[in-house]
Coordinates of C-alpha atoms in Angstrom, one line a residue:
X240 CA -106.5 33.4 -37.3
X241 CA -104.7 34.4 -33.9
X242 CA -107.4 34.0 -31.8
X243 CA -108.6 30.7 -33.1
X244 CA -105.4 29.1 -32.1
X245 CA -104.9 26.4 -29.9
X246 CA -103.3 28.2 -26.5
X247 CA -99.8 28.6 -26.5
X248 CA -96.9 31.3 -24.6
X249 CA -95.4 32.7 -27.4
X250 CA -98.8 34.2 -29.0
X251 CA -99.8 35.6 -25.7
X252 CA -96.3 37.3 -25.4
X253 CA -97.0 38.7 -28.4
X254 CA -100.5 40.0 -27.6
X255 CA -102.8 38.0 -30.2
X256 CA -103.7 35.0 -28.4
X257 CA -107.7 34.7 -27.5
X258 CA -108.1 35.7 -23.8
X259 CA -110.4 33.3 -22.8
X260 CA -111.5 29.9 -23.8
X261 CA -114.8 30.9 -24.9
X262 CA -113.5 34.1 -27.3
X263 CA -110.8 31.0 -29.0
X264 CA -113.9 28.9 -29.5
X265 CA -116.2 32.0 -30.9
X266 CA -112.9 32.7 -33.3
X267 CA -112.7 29.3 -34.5
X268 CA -116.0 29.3 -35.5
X269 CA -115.8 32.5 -37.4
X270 CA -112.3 30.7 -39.3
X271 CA -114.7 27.8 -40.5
X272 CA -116.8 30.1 -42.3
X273 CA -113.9 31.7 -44.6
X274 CA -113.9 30.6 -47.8
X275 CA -110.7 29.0 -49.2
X276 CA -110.5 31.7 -51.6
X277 CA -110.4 34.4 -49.7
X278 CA -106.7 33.7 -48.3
X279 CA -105.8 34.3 -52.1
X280 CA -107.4 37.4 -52.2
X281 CA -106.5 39.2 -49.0
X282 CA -102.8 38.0 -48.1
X283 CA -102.4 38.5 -44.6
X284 CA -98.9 39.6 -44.7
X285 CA -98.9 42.8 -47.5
X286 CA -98.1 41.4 -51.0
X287 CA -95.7 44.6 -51.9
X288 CA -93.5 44.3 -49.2
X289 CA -93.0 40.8 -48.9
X290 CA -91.4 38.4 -51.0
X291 CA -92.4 35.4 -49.3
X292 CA -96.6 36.5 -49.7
X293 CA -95.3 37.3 -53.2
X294 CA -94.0 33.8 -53.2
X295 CA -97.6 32.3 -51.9
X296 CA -99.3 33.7 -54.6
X297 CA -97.6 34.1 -57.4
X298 CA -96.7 30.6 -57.6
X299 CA -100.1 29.2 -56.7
X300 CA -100.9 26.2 -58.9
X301 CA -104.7 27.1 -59.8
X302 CA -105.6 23.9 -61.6
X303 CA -104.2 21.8 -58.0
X304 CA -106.9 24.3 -56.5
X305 CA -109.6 22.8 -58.1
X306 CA -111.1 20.5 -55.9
X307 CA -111.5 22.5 -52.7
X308 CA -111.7 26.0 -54.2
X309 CA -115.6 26.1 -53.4
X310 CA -114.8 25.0 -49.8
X311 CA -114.5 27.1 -46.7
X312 CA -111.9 26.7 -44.0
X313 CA -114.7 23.8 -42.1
X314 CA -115.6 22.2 -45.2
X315 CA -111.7 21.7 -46.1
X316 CA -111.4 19.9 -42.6
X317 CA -114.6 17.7 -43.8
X318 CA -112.9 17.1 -47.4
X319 CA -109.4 16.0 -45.4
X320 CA -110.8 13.3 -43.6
X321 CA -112.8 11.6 -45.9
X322 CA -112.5 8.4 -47.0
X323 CA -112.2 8.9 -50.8
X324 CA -109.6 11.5 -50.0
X325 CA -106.7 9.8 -50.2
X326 CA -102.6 10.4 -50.4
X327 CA -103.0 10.2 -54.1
X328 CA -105.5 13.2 -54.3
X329 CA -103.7 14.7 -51.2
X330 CA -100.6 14.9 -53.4
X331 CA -102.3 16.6 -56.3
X332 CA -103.9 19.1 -54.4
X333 CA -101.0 20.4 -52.6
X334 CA -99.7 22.8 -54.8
X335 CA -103.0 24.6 -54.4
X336 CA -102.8 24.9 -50.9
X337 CA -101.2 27.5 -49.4
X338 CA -99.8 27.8 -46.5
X339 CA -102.4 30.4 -44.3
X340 CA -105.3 27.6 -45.7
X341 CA -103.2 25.2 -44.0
X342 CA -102.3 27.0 -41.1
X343 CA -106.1 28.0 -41.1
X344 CA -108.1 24.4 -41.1
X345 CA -105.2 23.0 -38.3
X346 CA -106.6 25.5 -35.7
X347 CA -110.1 23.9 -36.3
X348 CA -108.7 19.9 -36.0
X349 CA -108.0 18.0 -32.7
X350 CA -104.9 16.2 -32.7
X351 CA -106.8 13.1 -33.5
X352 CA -107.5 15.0 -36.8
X353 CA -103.8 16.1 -37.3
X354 CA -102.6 12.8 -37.2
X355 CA -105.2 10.9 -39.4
X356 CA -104.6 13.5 -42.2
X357 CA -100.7 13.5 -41.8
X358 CA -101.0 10.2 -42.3
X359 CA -102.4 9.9 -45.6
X360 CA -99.7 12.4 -46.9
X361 CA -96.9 11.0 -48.7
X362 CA -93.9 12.8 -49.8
X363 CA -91.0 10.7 -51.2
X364 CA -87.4 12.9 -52.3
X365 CA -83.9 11.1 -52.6
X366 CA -80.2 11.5 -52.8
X367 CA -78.3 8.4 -51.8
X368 CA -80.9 7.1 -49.9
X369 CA -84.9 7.4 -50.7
X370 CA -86.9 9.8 -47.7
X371 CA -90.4 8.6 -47.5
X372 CA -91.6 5.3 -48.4
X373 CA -94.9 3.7 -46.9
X374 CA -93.6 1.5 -44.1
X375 CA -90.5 3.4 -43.3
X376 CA -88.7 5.5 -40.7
X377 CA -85.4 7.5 -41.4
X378 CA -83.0 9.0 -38.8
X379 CA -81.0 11.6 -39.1
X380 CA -77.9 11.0 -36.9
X381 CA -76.8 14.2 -34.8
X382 CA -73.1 13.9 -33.7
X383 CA -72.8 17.4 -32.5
X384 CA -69.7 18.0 -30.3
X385 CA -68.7 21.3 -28.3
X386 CA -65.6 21.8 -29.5
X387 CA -65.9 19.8 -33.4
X388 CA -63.4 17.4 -32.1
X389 CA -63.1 14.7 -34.6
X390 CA -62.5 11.8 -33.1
X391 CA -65.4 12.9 -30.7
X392 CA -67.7 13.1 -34.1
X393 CA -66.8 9.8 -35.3
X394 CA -67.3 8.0 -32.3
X395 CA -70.5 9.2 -32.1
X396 CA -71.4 8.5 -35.7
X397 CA -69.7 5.1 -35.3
X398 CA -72.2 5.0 -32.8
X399 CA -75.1 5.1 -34.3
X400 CA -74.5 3.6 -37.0
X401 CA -74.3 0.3 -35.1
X402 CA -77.5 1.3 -34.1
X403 CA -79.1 1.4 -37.5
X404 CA -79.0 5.4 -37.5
X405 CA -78.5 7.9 -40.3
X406 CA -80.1 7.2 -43.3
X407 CA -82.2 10.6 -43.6
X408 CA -78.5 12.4 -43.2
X409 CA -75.5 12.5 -41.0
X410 CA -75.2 16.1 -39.9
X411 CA -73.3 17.6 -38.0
X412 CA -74.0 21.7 -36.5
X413 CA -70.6 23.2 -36.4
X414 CA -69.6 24.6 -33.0
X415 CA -67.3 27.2 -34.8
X416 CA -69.4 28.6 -38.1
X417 CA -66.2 29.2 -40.0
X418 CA -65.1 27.7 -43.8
X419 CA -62.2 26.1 -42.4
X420 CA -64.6 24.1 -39.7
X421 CA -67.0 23.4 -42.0
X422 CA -64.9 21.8 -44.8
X423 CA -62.8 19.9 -42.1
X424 CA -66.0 18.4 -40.6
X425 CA -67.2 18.1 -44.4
X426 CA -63.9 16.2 -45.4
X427 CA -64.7 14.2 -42.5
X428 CA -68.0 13.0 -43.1
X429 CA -67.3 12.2 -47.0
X430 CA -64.4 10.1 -46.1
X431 CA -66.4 7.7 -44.0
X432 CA -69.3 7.5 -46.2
X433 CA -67.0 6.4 -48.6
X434 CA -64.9 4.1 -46.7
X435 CA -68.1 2.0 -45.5
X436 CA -69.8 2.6 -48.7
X437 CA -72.9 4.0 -46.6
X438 CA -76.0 5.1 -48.7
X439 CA -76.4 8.0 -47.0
X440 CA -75.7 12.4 -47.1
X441 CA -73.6 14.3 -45.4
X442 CA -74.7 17.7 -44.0
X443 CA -72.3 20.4 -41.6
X444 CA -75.9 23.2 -40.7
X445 CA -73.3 26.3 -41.0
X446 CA -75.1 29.4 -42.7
X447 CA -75.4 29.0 -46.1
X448 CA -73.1 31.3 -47.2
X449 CA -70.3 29.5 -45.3
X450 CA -71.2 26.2 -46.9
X451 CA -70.9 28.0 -50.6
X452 CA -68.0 29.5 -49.7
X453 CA -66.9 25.9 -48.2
X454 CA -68.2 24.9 -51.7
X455 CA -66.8 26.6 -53.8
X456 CA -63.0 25.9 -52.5
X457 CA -63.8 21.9 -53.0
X458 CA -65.6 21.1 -49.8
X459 CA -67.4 18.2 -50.3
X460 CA -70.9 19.3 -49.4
X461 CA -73.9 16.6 -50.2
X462 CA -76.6 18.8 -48.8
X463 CA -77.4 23.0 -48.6
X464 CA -78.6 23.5 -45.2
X465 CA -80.7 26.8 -43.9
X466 CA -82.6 27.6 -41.4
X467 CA -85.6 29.6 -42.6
X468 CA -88.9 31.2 -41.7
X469 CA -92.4 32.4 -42.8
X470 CA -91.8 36.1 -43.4
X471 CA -89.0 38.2 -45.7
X472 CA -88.0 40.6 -42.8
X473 CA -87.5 37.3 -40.2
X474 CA -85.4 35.4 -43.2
X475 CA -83.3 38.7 -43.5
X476 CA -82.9 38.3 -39.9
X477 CA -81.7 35.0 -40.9
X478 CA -79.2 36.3 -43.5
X479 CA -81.2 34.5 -45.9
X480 CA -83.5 35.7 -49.6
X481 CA -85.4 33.6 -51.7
X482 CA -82.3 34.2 -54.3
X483 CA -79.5 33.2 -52.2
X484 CA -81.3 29.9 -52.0
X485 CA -81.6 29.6 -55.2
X486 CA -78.4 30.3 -55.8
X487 CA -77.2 27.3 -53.3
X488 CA -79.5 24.5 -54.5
X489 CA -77.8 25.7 -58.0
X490 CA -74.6 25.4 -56.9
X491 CA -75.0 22.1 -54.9
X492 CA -77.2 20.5 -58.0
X493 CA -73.8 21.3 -60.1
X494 CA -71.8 19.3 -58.1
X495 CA -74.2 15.6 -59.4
X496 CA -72.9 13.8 -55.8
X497 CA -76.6 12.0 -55.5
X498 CA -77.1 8.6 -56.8
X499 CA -80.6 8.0 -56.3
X500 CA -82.0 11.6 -56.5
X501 CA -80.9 15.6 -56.6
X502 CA -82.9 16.4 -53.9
X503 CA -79.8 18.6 -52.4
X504 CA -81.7 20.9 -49.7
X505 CA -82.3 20.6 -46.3
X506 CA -84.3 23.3 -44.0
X507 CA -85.0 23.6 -40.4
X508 CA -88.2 25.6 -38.9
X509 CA -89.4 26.2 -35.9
X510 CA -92.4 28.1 -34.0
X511 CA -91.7 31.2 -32.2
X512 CA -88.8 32.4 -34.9
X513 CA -90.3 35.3 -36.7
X514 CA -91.7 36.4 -33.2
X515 CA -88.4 36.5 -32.1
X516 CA -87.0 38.9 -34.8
X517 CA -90.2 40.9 -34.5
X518 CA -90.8 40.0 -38.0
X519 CA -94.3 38.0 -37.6
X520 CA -96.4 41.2 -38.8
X521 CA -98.8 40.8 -36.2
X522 CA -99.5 37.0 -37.1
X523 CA -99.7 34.2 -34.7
X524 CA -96.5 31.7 -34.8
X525 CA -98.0 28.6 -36.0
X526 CA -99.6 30.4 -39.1
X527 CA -96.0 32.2 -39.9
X528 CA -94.2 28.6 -39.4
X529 CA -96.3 27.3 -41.8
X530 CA -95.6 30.5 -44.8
X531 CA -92.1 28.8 -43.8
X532 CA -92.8 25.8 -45.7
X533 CA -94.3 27.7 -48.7
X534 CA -90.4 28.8 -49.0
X535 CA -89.0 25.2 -48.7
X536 CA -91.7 24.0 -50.7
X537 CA -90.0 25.8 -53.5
X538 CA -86.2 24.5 -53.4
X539 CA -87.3 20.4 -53.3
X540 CA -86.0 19.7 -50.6
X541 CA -84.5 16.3 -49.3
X542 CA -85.5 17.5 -45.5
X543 CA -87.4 19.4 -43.8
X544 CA -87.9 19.2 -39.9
X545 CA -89.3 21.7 -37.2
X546 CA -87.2 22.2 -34.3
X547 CA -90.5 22.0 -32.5
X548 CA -89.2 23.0 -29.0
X549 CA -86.2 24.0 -29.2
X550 CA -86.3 27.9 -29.0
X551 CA -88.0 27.7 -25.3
X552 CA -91.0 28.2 -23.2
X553 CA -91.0 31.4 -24.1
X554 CA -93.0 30.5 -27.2
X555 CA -94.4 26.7 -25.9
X556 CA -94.7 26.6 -22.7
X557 CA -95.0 22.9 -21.6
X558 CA -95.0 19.6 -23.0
X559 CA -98.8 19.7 -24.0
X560 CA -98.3 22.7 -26.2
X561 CA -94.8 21.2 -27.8
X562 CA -96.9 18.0 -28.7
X563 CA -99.7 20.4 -30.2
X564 CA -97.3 22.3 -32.1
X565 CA -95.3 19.3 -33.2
X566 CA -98.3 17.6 -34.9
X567 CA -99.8 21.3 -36.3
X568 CA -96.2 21.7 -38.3
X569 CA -96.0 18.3 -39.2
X570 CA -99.6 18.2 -40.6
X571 CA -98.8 21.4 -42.2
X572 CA -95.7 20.6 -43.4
X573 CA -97.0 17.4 -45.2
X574 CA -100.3 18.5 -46.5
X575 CA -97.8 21.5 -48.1
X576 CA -95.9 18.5 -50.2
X577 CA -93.2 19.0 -47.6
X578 CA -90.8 15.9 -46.5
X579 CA -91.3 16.3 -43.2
X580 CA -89.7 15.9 -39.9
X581 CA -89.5 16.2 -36.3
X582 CA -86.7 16.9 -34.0
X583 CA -88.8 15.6 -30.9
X584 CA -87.2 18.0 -28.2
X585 CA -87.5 20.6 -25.4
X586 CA -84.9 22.8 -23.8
X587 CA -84.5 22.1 -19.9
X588 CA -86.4 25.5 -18.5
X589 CA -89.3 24.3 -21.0
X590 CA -92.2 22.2 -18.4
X591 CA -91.8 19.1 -20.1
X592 CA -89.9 16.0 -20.0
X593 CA -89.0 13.2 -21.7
X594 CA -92.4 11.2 -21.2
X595 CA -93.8 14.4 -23.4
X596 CA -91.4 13.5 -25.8
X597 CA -92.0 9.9 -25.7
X598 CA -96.0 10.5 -26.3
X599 CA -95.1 13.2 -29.3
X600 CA -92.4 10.5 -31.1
X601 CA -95.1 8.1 -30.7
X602 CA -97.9 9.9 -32.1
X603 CA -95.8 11.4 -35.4
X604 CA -94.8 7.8 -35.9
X605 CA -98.7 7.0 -36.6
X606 CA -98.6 10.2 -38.2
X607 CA -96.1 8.7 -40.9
X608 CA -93.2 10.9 -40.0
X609 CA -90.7 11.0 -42.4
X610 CA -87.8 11.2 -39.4
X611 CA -86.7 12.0 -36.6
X612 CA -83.3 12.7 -34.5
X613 CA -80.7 10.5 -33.4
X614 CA -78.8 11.9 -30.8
X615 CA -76.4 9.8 -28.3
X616 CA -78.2 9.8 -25.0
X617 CA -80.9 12.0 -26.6
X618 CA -79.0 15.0 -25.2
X619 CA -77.3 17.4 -27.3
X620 CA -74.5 18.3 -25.2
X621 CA -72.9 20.9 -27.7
X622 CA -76.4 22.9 -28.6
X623 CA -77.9 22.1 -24.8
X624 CA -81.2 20.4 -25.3
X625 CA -82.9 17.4 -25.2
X626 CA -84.6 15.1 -28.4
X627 CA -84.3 12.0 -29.3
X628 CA -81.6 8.9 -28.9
X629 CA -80.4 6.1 -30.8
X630 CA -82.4 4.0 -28.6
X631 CA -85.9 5.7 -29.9
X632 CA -85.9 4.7 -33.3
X633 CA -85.8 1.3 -32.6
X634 CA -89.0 1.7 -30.0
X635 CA -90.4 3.2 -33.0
X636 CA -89.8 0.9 -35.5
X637 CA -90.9 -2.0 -33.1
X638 CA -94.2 -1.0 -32.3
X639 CA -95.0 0.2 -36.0
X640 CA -93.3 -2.0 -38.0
X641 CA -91.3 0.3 -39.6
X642 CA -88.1 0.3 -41.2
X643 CA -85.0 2.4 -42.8
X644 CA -84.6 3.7 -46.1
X645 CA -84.3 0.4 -48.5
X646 CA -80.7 1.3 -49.6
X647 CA -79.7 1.9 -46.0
X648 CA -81.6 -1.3 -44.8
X649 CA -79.5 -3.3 -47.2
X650 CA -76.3 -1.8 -45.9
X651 CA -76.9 -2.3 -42.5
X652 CA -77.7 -5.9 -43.5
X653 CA -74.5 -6.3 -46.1
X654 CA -72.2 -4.7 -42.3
X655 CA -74.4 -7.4 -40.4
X656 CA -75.3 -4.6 -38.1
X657 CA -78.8 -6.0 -38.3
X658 CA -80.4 -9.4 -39.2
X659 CA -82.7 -10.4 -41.7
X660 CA -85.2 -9.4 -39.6
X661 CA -84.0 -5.5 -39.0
X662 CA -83.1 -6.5 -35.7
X663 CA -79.8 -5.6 -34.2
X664 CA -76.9 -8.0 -34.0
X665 CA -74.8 -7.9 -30.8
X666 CA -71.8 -5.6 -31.3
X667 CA -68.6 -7.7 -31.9
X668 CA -66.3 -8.9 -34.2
X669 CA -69.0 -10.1 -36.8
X670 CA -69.9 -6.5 -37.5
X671 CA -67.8 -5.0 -40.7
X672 CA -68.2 -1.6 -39.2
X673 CA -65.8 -2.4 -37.1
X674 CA -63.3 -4.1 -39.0
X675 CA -61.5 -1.0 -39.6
X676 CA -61.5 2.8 -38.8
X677 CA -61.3 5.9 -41.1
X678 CA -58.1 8.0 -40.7
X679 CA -59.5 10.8 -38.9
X680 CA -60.6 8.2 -35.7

C-alpha cells in the first residue's frame, strides 16, 4: 500500500515511500491484484488494539458489498468508471467499502480517474440549509480573527455574505479555546443568523469538550466540530474516542436547532496527522486519512473537509503533491458516503502558490465538491495560511454553472444581494443586509 503511492514528503519522512519510480510502479501492480476481500480479512492496523479497525469491520454492511466483493483492487478501478456505474449504485455500495479498499484503488487512478469518479458521487445531508445538490456549490465562510474581536468577526462575516458566502456554515476557529470564548463567539453568530433570518449553521471549531461544556451552560451551538484522524492512538492524541463523539452528536441532536435536517456534525482531516503523533502504525498517510472517514462516516455528518495542505511541506511538499492529495481525499471521502470538502490551501514554507490552488479549486469543482473555504483575501491571518477568498467561489460558480444551497440562494435573492440570475448586485443601499447591524457590530 505504501509503496504504491503516488510520491509525496511525508511518506518518505516516515520511511515507506517506494525509492524509486520503477519499485512505486512494480507495487502498484502487485495492489491491483489483491482481492477486495482480503482488506476484510487481514486489517492492516491490528483489530484488538484499535477501535477504529474495529470500527471498519465490525460495522461493514455485507449486503452493500455485493457487487464488487469478487473484484480485486484493478478490477474495482474498471467497475468505477464504467458507464452503468452510476451515483445511484455508487451510493448503495458505499457502506461496503471500506476505507483501506478506497485508499487502495486511488493509488492505482490518475487524477483524470479521481475526478470522473468523484464526480458521480453524490452525498446530500442538511440542517438549515441542504449540502449537496447536483448543480450546487456551498461555502463555508471563515471569519477567523487573531484576537476573536467581535466587531472584527462580523465585519468579516458581513462580508461575505454580500458576497454570496456561507451557506455550508459560518465558522469561526477560536483564537482562545476557552468556554467563555466559545459561547461569546457562539452568542455572536446565533444572533445574526437570526436577525437576517439567514438559512445557514453556526460552528466556533474549539475541542469538543469545550463546545459540550459550552453546551451544556446554554451556548447556542448548531454544529459539533472535531478534528479527527484514521487511527485510535492519533485520535487520543487528539483528545478524542469514538464514544465521546457519540456522546456530542447526542447532545447537539437534543438541542432540535435544524430545520431542514439533524445533520449536527462537522469534522476536519487532513494528511500527515497520524504521522505527526507517531500514530500511523507504519501506514502511508493517504491510506490513514482515508480510515479517517470510516470514523466520520459513522456520526452523519453535515461536513467533512480535508485541510489538504495545511500541516506543511513536511508531509506535501509542493503544489503538485497538495493537488494529488486533495483529489485522493476527496475521491475517498465521497466514494466513502462522506459530504465532502476542500479547504484549497498551503502554508507559505510549502512550494506552491496560489496558481496551484487555483488549478486544485478548479479541478474539485468538476469533481462535484460539496464546498469549499471562504476566507477574506484568501489569507487566514489568525491561523497563518493561505486558501480560498470570497472572490473564488464566484470564479467557480461562473465557469460551472453552479449555485448555493437552494434555501441560501433564495435569501440572498429575498436581501437582493444577488439577482435573479445569481449574480451579484452592486453593494449599496438596495441591499437589506445592510439596512441594519446586529448589536455586537
Amino acid at each position: 500500500m505504501a509503496k504504491a503511492t503516488p510520491r509525496r514528503s511525508g511518506d518518505e519522512l516516515a520511511g515507506v515511500a517506494a525509492s524509486s519510480a520503477e519499485e512505486r510502479v512494480a507495487a502498484q501492480s502487485c495492489l491491483a491484484e489483491v482481492p477486495l476481500k482480503q482488506f476484510l480479512s487481514e486489517p492492516l492496523v491490528s483489530y484488538e488494539n484499535d477501535e477504529v479497525t474495529r470500527l471498519i469491520l465490525d460495522e461493514h454492511d455485507v449486503p452493500a458489498f455485493a457487487p464488487v466483493s469478487g473484484l480485486n483492487v484493478g478490477q474495482f478501478r474498471e467497475w468505477l468508471l464504467k458507464y452503468e456505474t452510476d451515483s445511484a449504485t455508487l451510493t448503495a455500495a458505499a457502506p461496503g467499502i471500506t476505507p483501506e479498499m478506497a485508499a487502495a484503488v486511488s493509488k492505482l487512478m490518475s487524477n483524470q480517474d479521481l475526478i470522473l469518479a468523484a464526480q458521480k458521487c453524490r452525498v446530500v445531508t442538511a440542517f438549515r440549509s441542504t449540502i449537496g445538490l447536483p448543480g450546487r456549490l456551498s461555502v463555508r465562510l471563515q471569519p477567523n480573527h487573531p484576537t476573536d474581536d467581535p466587531k472584527g468577526i462580523v465585519a468579516a462575516i458581513l462580508d461575505g455574505l454580500l458576497y454570496g458566502c456561507g451557506d455550508a456554515v459560518i465558522g469561526i476557529n477560536p483564537a482562545t479555546d476557552s468556554v467563555s470564548s466559545i459561547s461569546q463567539l457562539l452568542r455572536i453568530l446565533d444572533e445574526l443568523i437570526r436577525a437576517y433570518e439567514i438559512p445557514t449553521q453556526s460552528c466556533a471549531l474549539g475541542h469538543i469538550t469545550t463546545q459540550m461544556e459550552a453546551l451544556n451552560q446554554g451556548a447556542p451551538v448548531d454544529l459539533i466540530f472535531q478534528s479527527i484522524a484514521g487511527t485510535e492512538l492519533a485520535n487520543k492524541s487528539f483528545g478524542v474516542t469514538l464514544s465521546l463523539l457519540a456522546e456530542a452528536q447526542q447532545a447537539a441532536l437534543s438541542l432540535n436547532r435544524g430545520t431542514v435536517g439533524r445533520n449536527v456534525m462537522y469534522f476536519e482531516t487532513g494528511q500527515g496527522s497520524a504521522l505527526s503523533a507517531s500514530a500511523n502504525h507504519g501506514l502511508d498517510q493517504q491510506t490513514c486519512e482515508a480510515r479517517a472517514y470510516a470514523v466520520a462516516r459513522k456520526f452523519q455528518p453535515l461536513l467533512v473537509n480535508t485541510v489538504v495542505g495545511f500541516i506543511g511541506p513536511e508531509y506535501l511538499y509542493d503544489g503538485k503533491q497538495i493537488i494529488r492529495a486533495g483529489l485522493e481525499d476527496h475521491f475517498c471521502g465521497k466514494l466513502l458516503g462522506l459530504p465532502m470538502g476542500v479547504d484549497v490551501c498551503y502554508t507559505n514554507h510549502a512550494e506552491a502558490d496560489q496558481d496551484d490552488m487555483d488549478t486544485l479549486l478548479t479541478l474539485l469543482g468538476v469533481a462535484g465538491c460539496n464546498y469549499i473555504m471562504g476566507v477574506p483575501g484568501a489569507d487566514d491571518i489568525m491561523l497563518g495560511y493561505q486558501s480560498t477568498s470570497f472572490h473564488d467561489s464566484h470564479y467557480l460558480r461562473q465557469v460551472l454553472d453552479l449555485r448555493p444551497a437552494p434555501e441560501f440562494e433564495a435569501w440572498l435573492r429575498a436581501m437582493r444581494i444577488t439577482g435573479p440570475t445569481g449574480k451579484l448586485n452592486p453593494v449599496g443601499n438596495s441591499h437589506a443586509l445592510l439596512a441594519h447591524a446586529p448589536a455586537s457590530a
